[in-house]
Coordinates of C-alpha atoms in Angstrom, one line a residue:
M25 CA 78.3 102.6 90.9
D26 CA 80.3 105.7 89.9
P27 CA 78.8 109.1 90.0
I28 CA 79.0 109.0 86.2
G29 CA 76.9 105.9 86.2
A30 CA 78.8 104.1 83.4
S31 CA 82.2 103.6 81.9
C32 CA 83.9 106.0 79.5
L33 CA 83.0 103.7 76.6
S34 CA 79.3 103.7 77.5
L35 CA 79.1 107.4 76.8
F36 CA 79.6 106.7 73.1
K37 CA 76.7 104.3 72.8
P38 CA 73.7 105.4 70.7
A39 CA 71.1 107.2 72.8
K40 CA 67.7 105.7 73.3
K41 CA 64.9 107.2 71.2
N42 CA 62.0 106.6 73.5
C43 CA 61.9 110.2 75.0
N44 CA 59.7 112.8 73.4
D45 CA 60.9 115.9 71.6
A46 CA 60.3 118.1 74.7
V47 CA 63.0 116.3 76.7
E48 CA 65.5 116.4 73.8
E49 CA 64.9 120.1 73.3
K50 CA 65.3 120.7 77.0
H51 CA 68.7 119.0 77.1
K52 CA 70.2 119.6 73.7
N53 CA 72.0 122.8 74.8
T54 CA 73.8 121.2 77.7
K55 CA 74.3 117.7 76.2
D56 CA 77.6 118.3 74.5
D57 CA 79.0 120.2 77.4
G58 CA 78.0 117.5 79.8
L59 CA 79.6 114.8 77.7
R60 CA 82.8 116.7 77.5
E61 CA 82.9 117.2 81.2
M62 CA 82.1 113.6 82.0
I63 CA 84.7 112.3 79.5
A64 CA 87.4 114.6 80.9
S65 CA 86.7 113.6 84.5
C66 CA 86.3 109.9 83.8
K67 CA 88.8 108.2 86.1
S68 CA 87.1 105.1 87.2
L69 CA 87.9 101.8 85.8
S70 CA 85.6 99.9 88.2
Q71 CA 83.5 98.5 85.4
Y72 CA 86.5 96.6 84.0
E73 CA 88.3 95.9 87.2
G74 CA 87.9 92.3 88.2
K75 CA 87.4 91.5 91.9
T76 CA 88.2 87.8 91.5
F77 CA 91.2 86.2 93.2
K78 CA 92.9 85.5 89.8
S79 CA 92.5 89.2 88.7
L80 CA 94.1 90.5 91.9
L81 CA 96.7 87.7 92.2
P82 CA 99.7 89.8 90.8
Q83 CA 99.0 92.6 93.2
I84 CA 98.7 90.2 96.1
L85 CA 101.9 88.3 95.1
A86 CA 103.9 91.5 94.6
S87 CA 102.7 92.9 98.0
L88 CA 103.6 89.7 99.8
L89 CA 107.1 89.7 98.3
A90 CA 107.8 93.4 98.6
A91 CA 106.7 93.5 102.3
S92 CA 108.7 90.3 103.2
F93 CA 111.5 92.5 104.7
H94 CA 109.2 93.2 107.6
I95 CA 109.8 89.6 108.8
G96 CA 113.4 90.5 109.4
N97 CA 112.2 93.7 111.1
G98 CA 110.1 91.7 113.6
I99 CA 113.1 89.4 114.2
S100 CA 115.4 92.4 115.0
L101 CA 112.8 93.8 117.4
A102 CA 112.4 90.5 119.3
Y103 CA 116.1 89.5 119.2
S104 CA 117.1 91.7 122.1
A105 CA 114.8 89.6 124.4
V106 CA 116.6 86.4 123.5
L107 CA 120.0 88.0 123.5
I108 CA 119.7 89.7 126.9
S109 CA 118.2 86.6 128.5
Q110 CA 121.0 84.3 127.3
L111 CA 123.8 86.7 128.2
E112 CA 122.5 86.8 131.7
Q113 CA 123.0 83.0 132.0
P114 CA 126.0 81.7 134.1
D115 CA 127.7 80.2 131.1
S116 CA 127.7 83.4 129.1
P117 CA 131.2 84.3 127.7
F118 CA 130.7 88.0 128.9
K119 CA 128.3 89.7 131.3
P120 CA 126.8 93.0 130.1
T121 CA 125.6 95.6 132.6
K122 CA 122.0 96.8 132.8
T123 CA 123.0 100.0 131.0
Q124 CA 124.6 97.9 128.2
N125 CA 121.5 95.7 128.0
S126 CA 119.3 98.8 127.6
W127 CA 121.6 100.1 124.8
M128 CA 121.5 96.7 123.0
A129 CA 117.7 96.8 123.0
S130 CA 117.2 100.5 122.2
V131 CA 120.0 101.4 119.7
L132 CA 117.8 99.8 117.0
I133 CA 115.2 102.6 117.5
V134 CA 117.4 105.6 117.8
I135 CA 118.9 105.2 114.3
I136 CA 115.5 104.7 112.6
P137 CA 114.6 108.5 112.0
P138 CA 117.8 109.5 110.2
A139 CA 117.9 106.2 108.4
S140 CA 114.3 106.6 107.2
I141 CA 115.1 110.0 105.8
F142 CA 118.0 108.6 103.8
S143 CA 115.8 105.7 102.6
G144 CA 113.4 108.3 101.2
I145 CA 116.3 109.7 99.1
I146 CA 117.3 106.3 97.9
M147 CA 113.8 105.1 96.9
D148 CA 113.0 108.4 95.1
N149 CA 116.2 108.3 93.1
L150 CA 116.9 104.6 92.6
G151 CA 113.4 103.0 93.0
R152 CA 111.4 101.3 95.6
L153 CA 112.6 97.7 95.0
N154 CA 116.2 98.8 94.5
C155 CA 116.1 100.4 97.9
I156 CA 115.0 97.1 99.4
K157 CA 117.9 95.3 97.7
I158 CA 120.4 97.9 99.0
A159 CA 119.0 97.4 102.5
G160 CA 120.5 93.9 102.5
L161 CA 124.1 95.2 102.7
P162 CA 123.9 96.7 106.2
G163 CA 121.6 94.0 107.3
V164 CA 124.0 91.1 106.5
A165 CA 126.9 93.1 107.8
G166 CA 125.1 93.8 111.1
W167 CA 123.9 90.2 111.8
S168 CA 127.3 88.8 110.9
L169 CA 128.9 91.3 113.3
I170 CA 126.6 90.2 116.1
A171 CA 127.3 86.5 115.4
L172 CA 131.0 87.1 115.6
A173 CA 130.9 89.5 118.6
N174 CA 133.0 88.9 121.7
D175 CA 132.0 92.0 123.6
V176 CA 129.0 94.3 124.0
P177 CA 130.2 97.3 121.9
T178 CA 130.5 95.0 118.8
I179 CA 126.9 93.8 119.4
I180 CA 125.7 97.4 119.7
A181 CA 127.5 98.2 116.4
G182 CA 125.8 95.2 114.7
R183 CA 122.4 96.3 116.1
L184 CA 123.0 99.8 114.7
L185 CA 123.6 98.4 111.2
V186 CA 120.5 96.1 111.5
G187 CA 118.4 99.2 112.5
I188 CA 119.6 101.0 109.3
S189 CA 118.7 97.9 107.3
S190 CA 115.3 97.7 108.8
A191 CA 114.6 101.4 108.0
W192 CA 115.8 101.0 104.4
G193 CA 114.0 97.8 103.7
T194 CA 110.6 98.3 105.3
S195 CA 109.6 101.9 104.2
P196 CA 109.9 101.2 100.5
G197 CA 107.7 98.1 100.8
I198 CA 104.8 100.2 102.2
V199 CA 105.3 102.8 99.5
Y200 CA 105.4 100.1 96.8
I201 CA 102.1 98.5 98.0
T202 CA 100.4 101.9 98.2
E203 CA 101.3 102.6 94.6
I204 CA 100.4 99.3 93.0
A205 CA 97.4 98.1 95.0
N206 CA 93.7 98.5 94.1
S207 CA 92.1 101.2 96.3
N208 CA 89.6 98.7 97.8
L209 CA 92.5 96.2 98.5
R210 CA 95.1 98.7 99.7
M211 CA 94.4 98.7 103.4
S212 CA 94.3 94.9 103.5
L213 CA 97.6 94.6 101.6
M214 CA 99.3 97.2 103.8
A215 CA 98.2 95.1 106.8
I216 CA 100.6 92.4 105.6
A217 CA 103.5 94.4 107.0
P218 CA 102.5 94.3 110.7
A219 CA 101.4 90.7 110.3
Y220 CA 105.0 89.9 109.0
V221 CA 106.5 91.8 111.9
S222 CA 104.5 89.6 114.4
L223 CA 105.5 86.5 112.4
G224 CA 109.1 87.5 112.7
M225 CA 108.8 87.9 116.5
V226 CA 107.2 84.5 116.9
L227 CA 110.0 82.9 114.8
T228 CA 112.6 84.6 117.0
Y229 CA 111.1 83.4 120.3
M230 CA 110.7 79.9 119.0
L231 CA 114.2 79.7 117.5
G232 CA 115.7 81.4 120.6
W233 CA 114.2 78.8 122.8
Y234 CA 116.5 76.1 121.3
L235 CA 119.3 77.9 119.6
H236 CA 122.3 79.9 120.8
W237 CA 122.2 83.6 120.1
R238 CA 125.1 83.4 117.7
T239 CA 123.5 80.7 115.7
L240 CA 120.3 82.7 115.6
A241 CA 122.1 85.7 114.4
W242 CA 123.6 83.7 111.4
I243 CA 120.1 82.4 110.6
C244 CA 118.7 86.0 110.6
N245 CA 120.8 86.7 107.5
V246 CA 118.4 84.4 105.6
F247 CA 115.5 86.8 106.3
I248 CA 117.6 89.6 104.9
I249 CA 118.9 87.9 101.8
V250 CA 115.7 86.2 100.7
P251 CA 113.5 89.4 100.6
C252 CA 116.3 91.1 98.5
L253 CA 116.3 88.2 96.0
V254 CA 112.5 88.0 95.6
C255 CA 112.4 91.6 94.6
I256 CA 114.1 90.6 91.4
I257 CA 111.1 88.6 90.1
I258 CA 108.5 91.4 90.6
H259 CA 108.2 94.7 88.6
E260 CA 109.1 98.2 89.9
S261 CA 106.3 100.6 90.8
P262 CA 104.7 102.0 87.6
S263 CA 104.2 105.4 89.3
W264 CA 107.9 105.8 90.0
L265 CA 108.8 104.6 86.5
I266 CA 106.6 107.2 84.8
L267 CA 107.9 109.9 87.2
K268 CA 111.5 109.0 86.0
G269 CA 110.4 108.9 82.3
K270 CA 110.9 105.1 81.9
Y271 CA 107.7 104.7 80.0
D272 CA 108.4 101.3 78.4
Q273 CA 109.2 99.8 81.7
A274 CA 106.1 101.3 83.2
K275 CA 103.9 99.7 80.6
K276 CA 105.5 96.3 81.2
S277 CA 105.0 96.7 84.9
L278 CA 101.3 97.6 84.4
N279 CA 100.8 94.8 82.0
W280 CA 102.2 92.3 84.6
I281 CA 100.2 93.8 87.5
H282 CA 96.9 93.8 85.5
K283 CA 97.4 90.9 83.1
Y284 CA 94.3 89.1 84.4
Q285 CA 92.0 92.1 84.2
K286 CA 89.4 92.0 81.4
K287 CA 89.9 94.3 78.4
P288 CA 87.7 97.4 78.1
G289 CA 88.0 97.3 74.3
E290 CA 89.6 95.5 71.4
Q291 CA 92.6 97.8 71.2
E292 CA 93.1 99.2 74.7
T293 CA 93.7 97.0 77.8
Y294 CA 93.0 97.8 81.4
A295 CA 96.8 98.5 81.8
D296 CA 96.7 101.0 79.0
L297 CA 93.9 103.0 80.7
Q298 CA 95.8 102.9 84.0
Y299 CA 98.9 104.1 82.2
K300 CA 97.1 107.2 80.9
I301 CA 95.7 108.0 84.4
L302 CA 99.1 107.6 86.0
Q303 CA 100.6 110.0 83.4
E304 CA 98.1 112.6 84.2
E305 CA 98.6 112.2 88.0
Q306 CA 102.4 112.6 87.6
E307 CA 101.9 115.8 85.6
K308 CA 99.8 117.1 88.5
K309 CA 102.5 116.1 91.0
K310 CA 105.1 118.0 89.0
I311 CA 102.9 121.1 89.1
E312 CA 102.5 120.7 92.9
L313 CA 106.2 120.2 93.3
A314 CA 106.9 123.4 91.4
K315 CA 104.5 125.2 93.8
Q316 CA 106.3 123.8 96.8
K317 CA 109.6 125.0 95.5
S318 CA 108.3 128.5 95.1
Q319 CA 107.5 128.6 98.9
K320 CA 109.8 130.3 101.3
G321 CA 111.5 127.1 102.6
I322 CA 112.2 126.8 106.3
R323 CA 110.6 130.2 107.1
F324 CA 107.4 129.1 105.5
I325 CA 107.4 125.8 107.4
M326 CA 108.0 127.5 110.7
Q327 CA 105.2 129.9 110.1
E328 CA 102.8 127.0 109.3
F329 CA 103.9 125.1 112.5
L330 CA 103.2 128.3 114.6
K331 CA 99.6 128.3 113.3
P332 CA 96.9 126.4 115.4
T333 CA 96.7 123.8 112.6
G334 CA 100.4 123.1 113.0
W335 CA 101.2 123.2 116.8
K336 CA 98.0 121.6 118.0
P337 CA 98.4 118.3 116.1
L338 CA 102.1 118.2 117.1
L339 CA 101.3 118.7 120.8
I340 CA 98.4 116.2 120.8
L341 CA 100.5 113.5 119.1
T342 CA 103.5 114.0 121.3
G343 CA 101.3 113.4 124.4
L344 CA 99.7 110.4 122.8
F345 CA 103.1 108.9 122.0
F346 CA 104.2 109.4 125.6
F347 CA 101.3 107.4 126.9
Q348 CA 101.9 104.8 124.2
H349 CA 105.5 104.1 125.0
F350 CA 105.4 104.5 128.8
S351 CA 102.4 102.2 129.1
G352 CA 104.8 99.3 128.6
I353 CA 103.8 98.2 125.0
Y354 CA 107.3 98.1 123.6
I355 CA 109.1 97.4 126.9
T356 CA 107.2 94.1 127.2
M357 CA 108.2 93.4 123.6
F358 CA 111.9 94.1 123.8
Y359 CA 112.4 92.7 127.3
S360 CA 109.6 90.1 127.2
I361 CA 111.6 87.0 128.5
S362 CA 113.3 88.9 131.4
F363 CA 110.1 90.7 132.2
I364 CA 108.1 87.4 132.5
Q365 CA 110.9 85.7 134.5
E366 CA 111.1 88.5 137.0
A367 CA 107.3 88.3 137.5
G368 CA 107.8 84.9 139.0
S369 CA 105.5 83.1 136.6
S370 CA 105.5 79.3 136.5
I371 CA 105.4 79.4 132.6
D372 CA 108.7 79.4 130.9
G373 CA 109.7 82.8 129.6
Y374 CA 110.4 81.6 126.1
L375 CA 107.0 79.8 125.9
A376 CA 105.2 82.8 127.2
S377 CA 106.9 85.0 124.7
I378 CA 105.9 82.7 121.9
M379 CA 102.3 82.8 123.1
I380 CA 102.4 86.6 123.2
G381 CA 103.9 86.7 119.7
I382 CA 101.2 84.4 118.4
V383 CA 98.4 86.5 120.0
R384 CA 100.0 89.7 118.5
L385 CA 100.1 88.0 115.1
I386 CA 96.4 87.0 115.3
M387 CA 95.3 90.4 116.5
S388 CA 97.3 92.3 113.9
V389 CA 95.2 90.5 111.3
A390 CA 91.9 91.0 113.2
S391 CA 92.7 94.7 113.7
I392 CA 92.2 95.3 110.0
Y393 CA 88.5 94.7 110.3
I394 CA 88.3 96.4 113.8
L395 CA 89.9 99.6 112.6
K396 CA 87.6 99.8 109.5
G397 CA 84.4 99.6 111.6
F398 CA 84.9 101.6 114.8
R399 CA 85.8 105.1 115.8
R400 CA 89.5 105.6 116.6
R401 CA 89.0 107.8 119.6
S402 CA 86.7 105.2 121.2
L403 CA 89.0 102.4 120.4
I404 CA 92.0 104.1 122.1
F405 CA 89.9 104.9 125.2
I406 CA 88.7 101.3 125.4
S407 CA 92.2 99.9 124.7
C408 CA 93.8 102.0 127.4
S409 CA 91.1 101.1 130.0
L410 CA 91.5 97.4 129.3
M411 CA 95.3 97.6 129.3
A412 CA 95.2 99.3 132.7
S413 CA 93.0 96.6 134.1
C414 CA 95.3 93.9 132.9
M415 CA 98.4 95.6 134.3
F416 CA 96.8 96.1 137.7
V417 CA 95.9 92.4 137.8
A418 CA 99.4 91.4 136.7
G419 CA 101.0 93.6 139.3
L420 CA 98.8 92.3 142.1
W421 CA 99.4 88.6 141.3
T422 CA 103.2 89.3 140.9
R423 CA 103.2 90.8 144.4
W424 CA 101.3 87.7 145.8
I425 CA 103.7 85.3 144.0
Q426 CA 106.7 87.1 145.4
E427 CA 105.1 87.0 148.9
G428 CA 104.3 83.3 148.4
S429 CA 100.6 83.8 149.1
T430 CA 99.2 82.3 145.9
E431 CA 99.8 79.2 143.8
M432 CA 98.3 80.7 140.7
R433 CA 101.6 81.6 139.1
W434 CA 100.2 81.6 135.6
V435 CA 98.0 84.6 136.1
P436 CA 100.6 87.3 135.3
V437 CA 101.2 85.7 131.9
A438 CA 97.5 85.4 131.2
A439 CA 97.1 89.1 132.2
L440 CA 99.9 90.0 129.8
L441 CA 98.3 88.1 127.0
F442 CA 95.1 90.1 127.5
Y443 CA 97.1 93.2 127.7
V444 CA 98.6 92.5 124.3
V445 CA 95.1 91.9 122.9
A446 CA 93.9 95.2 124.4
S447 CA 96.9 97.2 123.0
T448 CA 96.3 96.0 119.4
L449 CA 92.7 97.3 119.6
G450 CA 93.8 101.0 119.7
L451 CA 96.9 102.3 121.5
L452 CA 99.4 100.3 119.5
P453 CA 98.4 100.9 115.9
I454 CA 96.2 104.1 115.9
P455 CA 98.7 106.8 117.0
N456 CA 101.0 106.1 114.1
M457 CA 98.1 106.0 111.7
M458 CA 96.8 109.4 112.8
I459 CA 100.1 111.2 112.1
A460 CA 99.3 111.8 108.4
E461 CA 95.7 112.7 109.2
L462 CA 96.1 115.5 111.7
F463 CA 98.5 117.8 109.8
P464 CA 97.4 120.2 107.0
L465 CA 98.5 119.6 103.5
E466 CA 101.1 122.4 103.5
I467 CA 103.2 120.7 106.1
R468 CA 101.9 117.1 106.0
G469 CA 105.2 115.6 104.9
I470 CA 107.5 117.5 107.3
G471 CA 104.9 117.1 110.0
Y472 CA 104.9 113.3 109.6
S473 CA 108.7 113.3 109.7
V474 CA 108.9 115.4 112.9
S475 CA 106.2 113.4 114.7
Y476 CA 107.6 110.1 113.7
S477 CA 111.0 111.2 115.0
L478 CA 109.5 112.3 118.3
C479 CA 107.8 108.9 118.5
C480 CA 111.1 107.1 118.1
V481 CA 112.8 109.4 120.6
L482 CA 110.2 108.6 123.2
M483 CA 110.4 104.9 122.5
F484 CA 114.2 105.1 122.9
V485 CA 113.8 106.9 126.3
A486 CA 111.2 104.3 127.5
L487 CA 113.4 101.4 126.5
Q488 CA 116.5 103.0 128.0
S489 CA 114.8 103.7 131.3
Y490 CA 113.4 100.2 131.9
Y491 CA 116.0 99.0 134.4
N492 CA 116.0 102.4 136.1
M493 CA 112.3 102.4 136.4
N494 CA 112.4 98.8 137.8
E495 CA 114.8 99.9 140.5
L496 CA 112.9 103.2 141.2
F497 CA 109.6 101.3 141.7
N498 CA 111.3 98.6 143.7
G499 CA 110.4 95.6 141.6
S500 CA 108.2 94.4 138.7
S501 CA 104.9 94.5 140.6
N502 CA 105.1 98.2 141.3
L503 CA 106.4 98.8 137.7
Q504 CA 103.3 97.0 136.3
W505 CA 101.1 99.2 138.4
F506 CA 102.9 102.2 137.0
F507 CA 102.2 101.0 133.5
G508 CA 98.5 100.6 134.5
I509 CA 98.4 104.2 135.8
V510 CA 100.0 105.5 132.6
C511 CA 97.3 103.5 130.6
L512 CA 94.6 105.2 132.7
G513 CA 96.2 108.5 131.9
G514 CA 96.2 107.7 128.2
A515 CA 92.4 107.0 128.4
V516 CA 91.7 110.3 130.1
Y517 CA 94.0 112.2 127.7
S518 CA 92.4 110.7 124.6
Y519 CA 89.0 111.4 125.9
I520 CA 89.8 115.1 126.5
F521 CA 92.1 116.1 123.7
L522 CA 92.1 113.5 120.9
P523 CA 89.8 114.5 117.9
E524 CA 87.7 111.8 116.2
T525 CA 89.0 111.4 112.6
F526 CA 87.0 108.3 111.6
K527 CA 85.3 108.9 108.2
L528 CA 86.3 112.6 108.4
K529 CA 87.7 114.5 105.5
L530 CA 91.3 115.8 105.9
E531 CA 90.2 119.3 105.2
D532 CA 87.6 119.1 108.0
I533 CA 90.2 117.9 110.5
T534 CA 92.3 121.0 109.6
E535 CA 89.2 123.2 110.1
Y536 CA 88.7 121.6 113.5
F537 CA 92.1 122.7 114.7
K538 CA 91.5 126.3 113.6
T539 CA 89.0 126.8 116.4
R540 CA 89.3 123.9 118.9
F541 CA 91.9 122.1 121.0
V542 CA 89.8 120.3 123.6
Y543 CA 87.5 117.8 122.0
I544 CA 85.0 117.5 124.9
G545 CA 81.8 119.4 124.0
H546 CA 82.6 119.2 120.3
N547 CA 79.4 118.6 118.3
R548 CA 80.4 116.1 115.6
K549 CA 76.8 115.8 114.4
K550 CA 77.1 119.1 112.7
L551 CA 77.4 118.6 109.0
T552 CA 80.8 119.2 107.5
K553 CA 81.1 121.3 104.3
D554 CA 81.5 118.3 102.1
E555 CA 78.6 116.5 103.8
A556 CA 76.4 119.6 103.3
D557 CA 77.4 119.9 99.7
E558 CA 76.7 116.2 99.1
K559 CA 73.3 116.5 100.8
M560 CA 72.4 119.5 98.6
L561 CA 73.6 117.7 95.5
K562 CA 71.4 114.7 96.3
E563 CA 68.4 116.9 96.8
N564 CA 69.0 118.7 93.5
N565 CA 69.3 115.3 91.7
V566 CA 66.0 114.2 93.2
N567 CA 64.3 117.5 92.1
N568 CA 65.8 117.2 88.6
N569 CA 64.6 113.6 88.2
E570 CA 61.1 114.6 89.3
N571 CA 61.1 117.5 86.8
L572 CA 62.4 115.2 84.0
H573 CA 59.7 112.6 84.9
E574 CA 57.0 115.3 84.7
T575 CA 58.3 116.5 81.3
V576 CA 58.3 113.0 79.9

């Protein structure tokens, strides 16, 4: 139940007359003020919000369609594995060098930070769904360029356009889901995006097993065009429409999203109440925006980053991203087929990649429940430890296979499958989730952009250095052991420096960074300010109820 204990409408019901005059006299002076305060702060529509599948169906349908561009994103991530593998075959029309291979794989990543900034400008000015539709233009151009390419530079140019398309088409989908979804359903609906990415990877490995890379590139256009077309049948975000003063369209959008919700009254619908709440929220956002404009711009931002609450989160996240990318998570994704073939496994590289993609898809769904129930710091520590064990086993068996001292050639693939499972428990999803949690409100937006850009830079460096690292460590077995050592380093690093943010208020995280940098020895059992206030409020309520009972 809400703290109010009832809906807005229930406040206007006739009061019961079974209390004596003493109780009425005690409360008559505060009754009117209390009613005004409760009516003014009444934001919850939970009493009228249906939790049935039918009542939530429009939100689910809109989320599934708006996030469908992520399937193409998964395809673009996995395509480099198929492309590089087929170009290395004897019948390939041209032979790329290892440096060119690394550029074909990593150029998709290096363009994402600037493209994401531009996508924010598009979606704020033209709308979330319109940004997705615009993303189809560079996407179709990029895949067509790859399909027609007769040299490596043309392929790299096509991959660059596909990267721009991925940034423009995926970010608006997440923002759209955040703005239309019910708060209890939001996390589950946002998890559609990584599930779609995993699905796209599986489709790429399956199709690449049978189809030529040119044919696959033409087919990839389907997964760009279809998401753009389906955005026509769903309504734009009501929050954005109200922000732009398009009130009639906002009402139509809310009526469509909540058309199966029950009516709070004869005249007002659930959508009408949502509309009033969104209007008030947008007014608050305008006030906050005006305050932000009154700040001192770049000088103010620099001052905030020089504070402990600014540089500590940035430094911790940078280290975490280093261990994430150099542990081999994305290297095994972008170079999966070549990576498995070089390990000497008896399992076909394409089949093994399909198995890895399916496992990643299953775990991306399972991680929704895992992340909701376990502490993030503990999950990263366990994830890194398990990943290290899997890589040490894979490296050992790869060495034995290359020496011809074992017939169990399936072990490296099995170890890699368990490695993928372990990565999805913590090190793969959590670092990106923590970006928005660690920075204070004053620089949360710019902090997210800077950290995300550093994440992409480190991913680019890791993907670029794959072949160099393979030569430096003299083969895949030693490289796998290197990944295992990095995973162990990530476990130690997270245990020492990473703060626990699970079920912690954002303001409490900011307070933590004011005084601490090393997490070891931190007493988390100490009540936070909000927890202490909540405890005191509960005690006061108990005392008030006891006094009221005695008076009655």
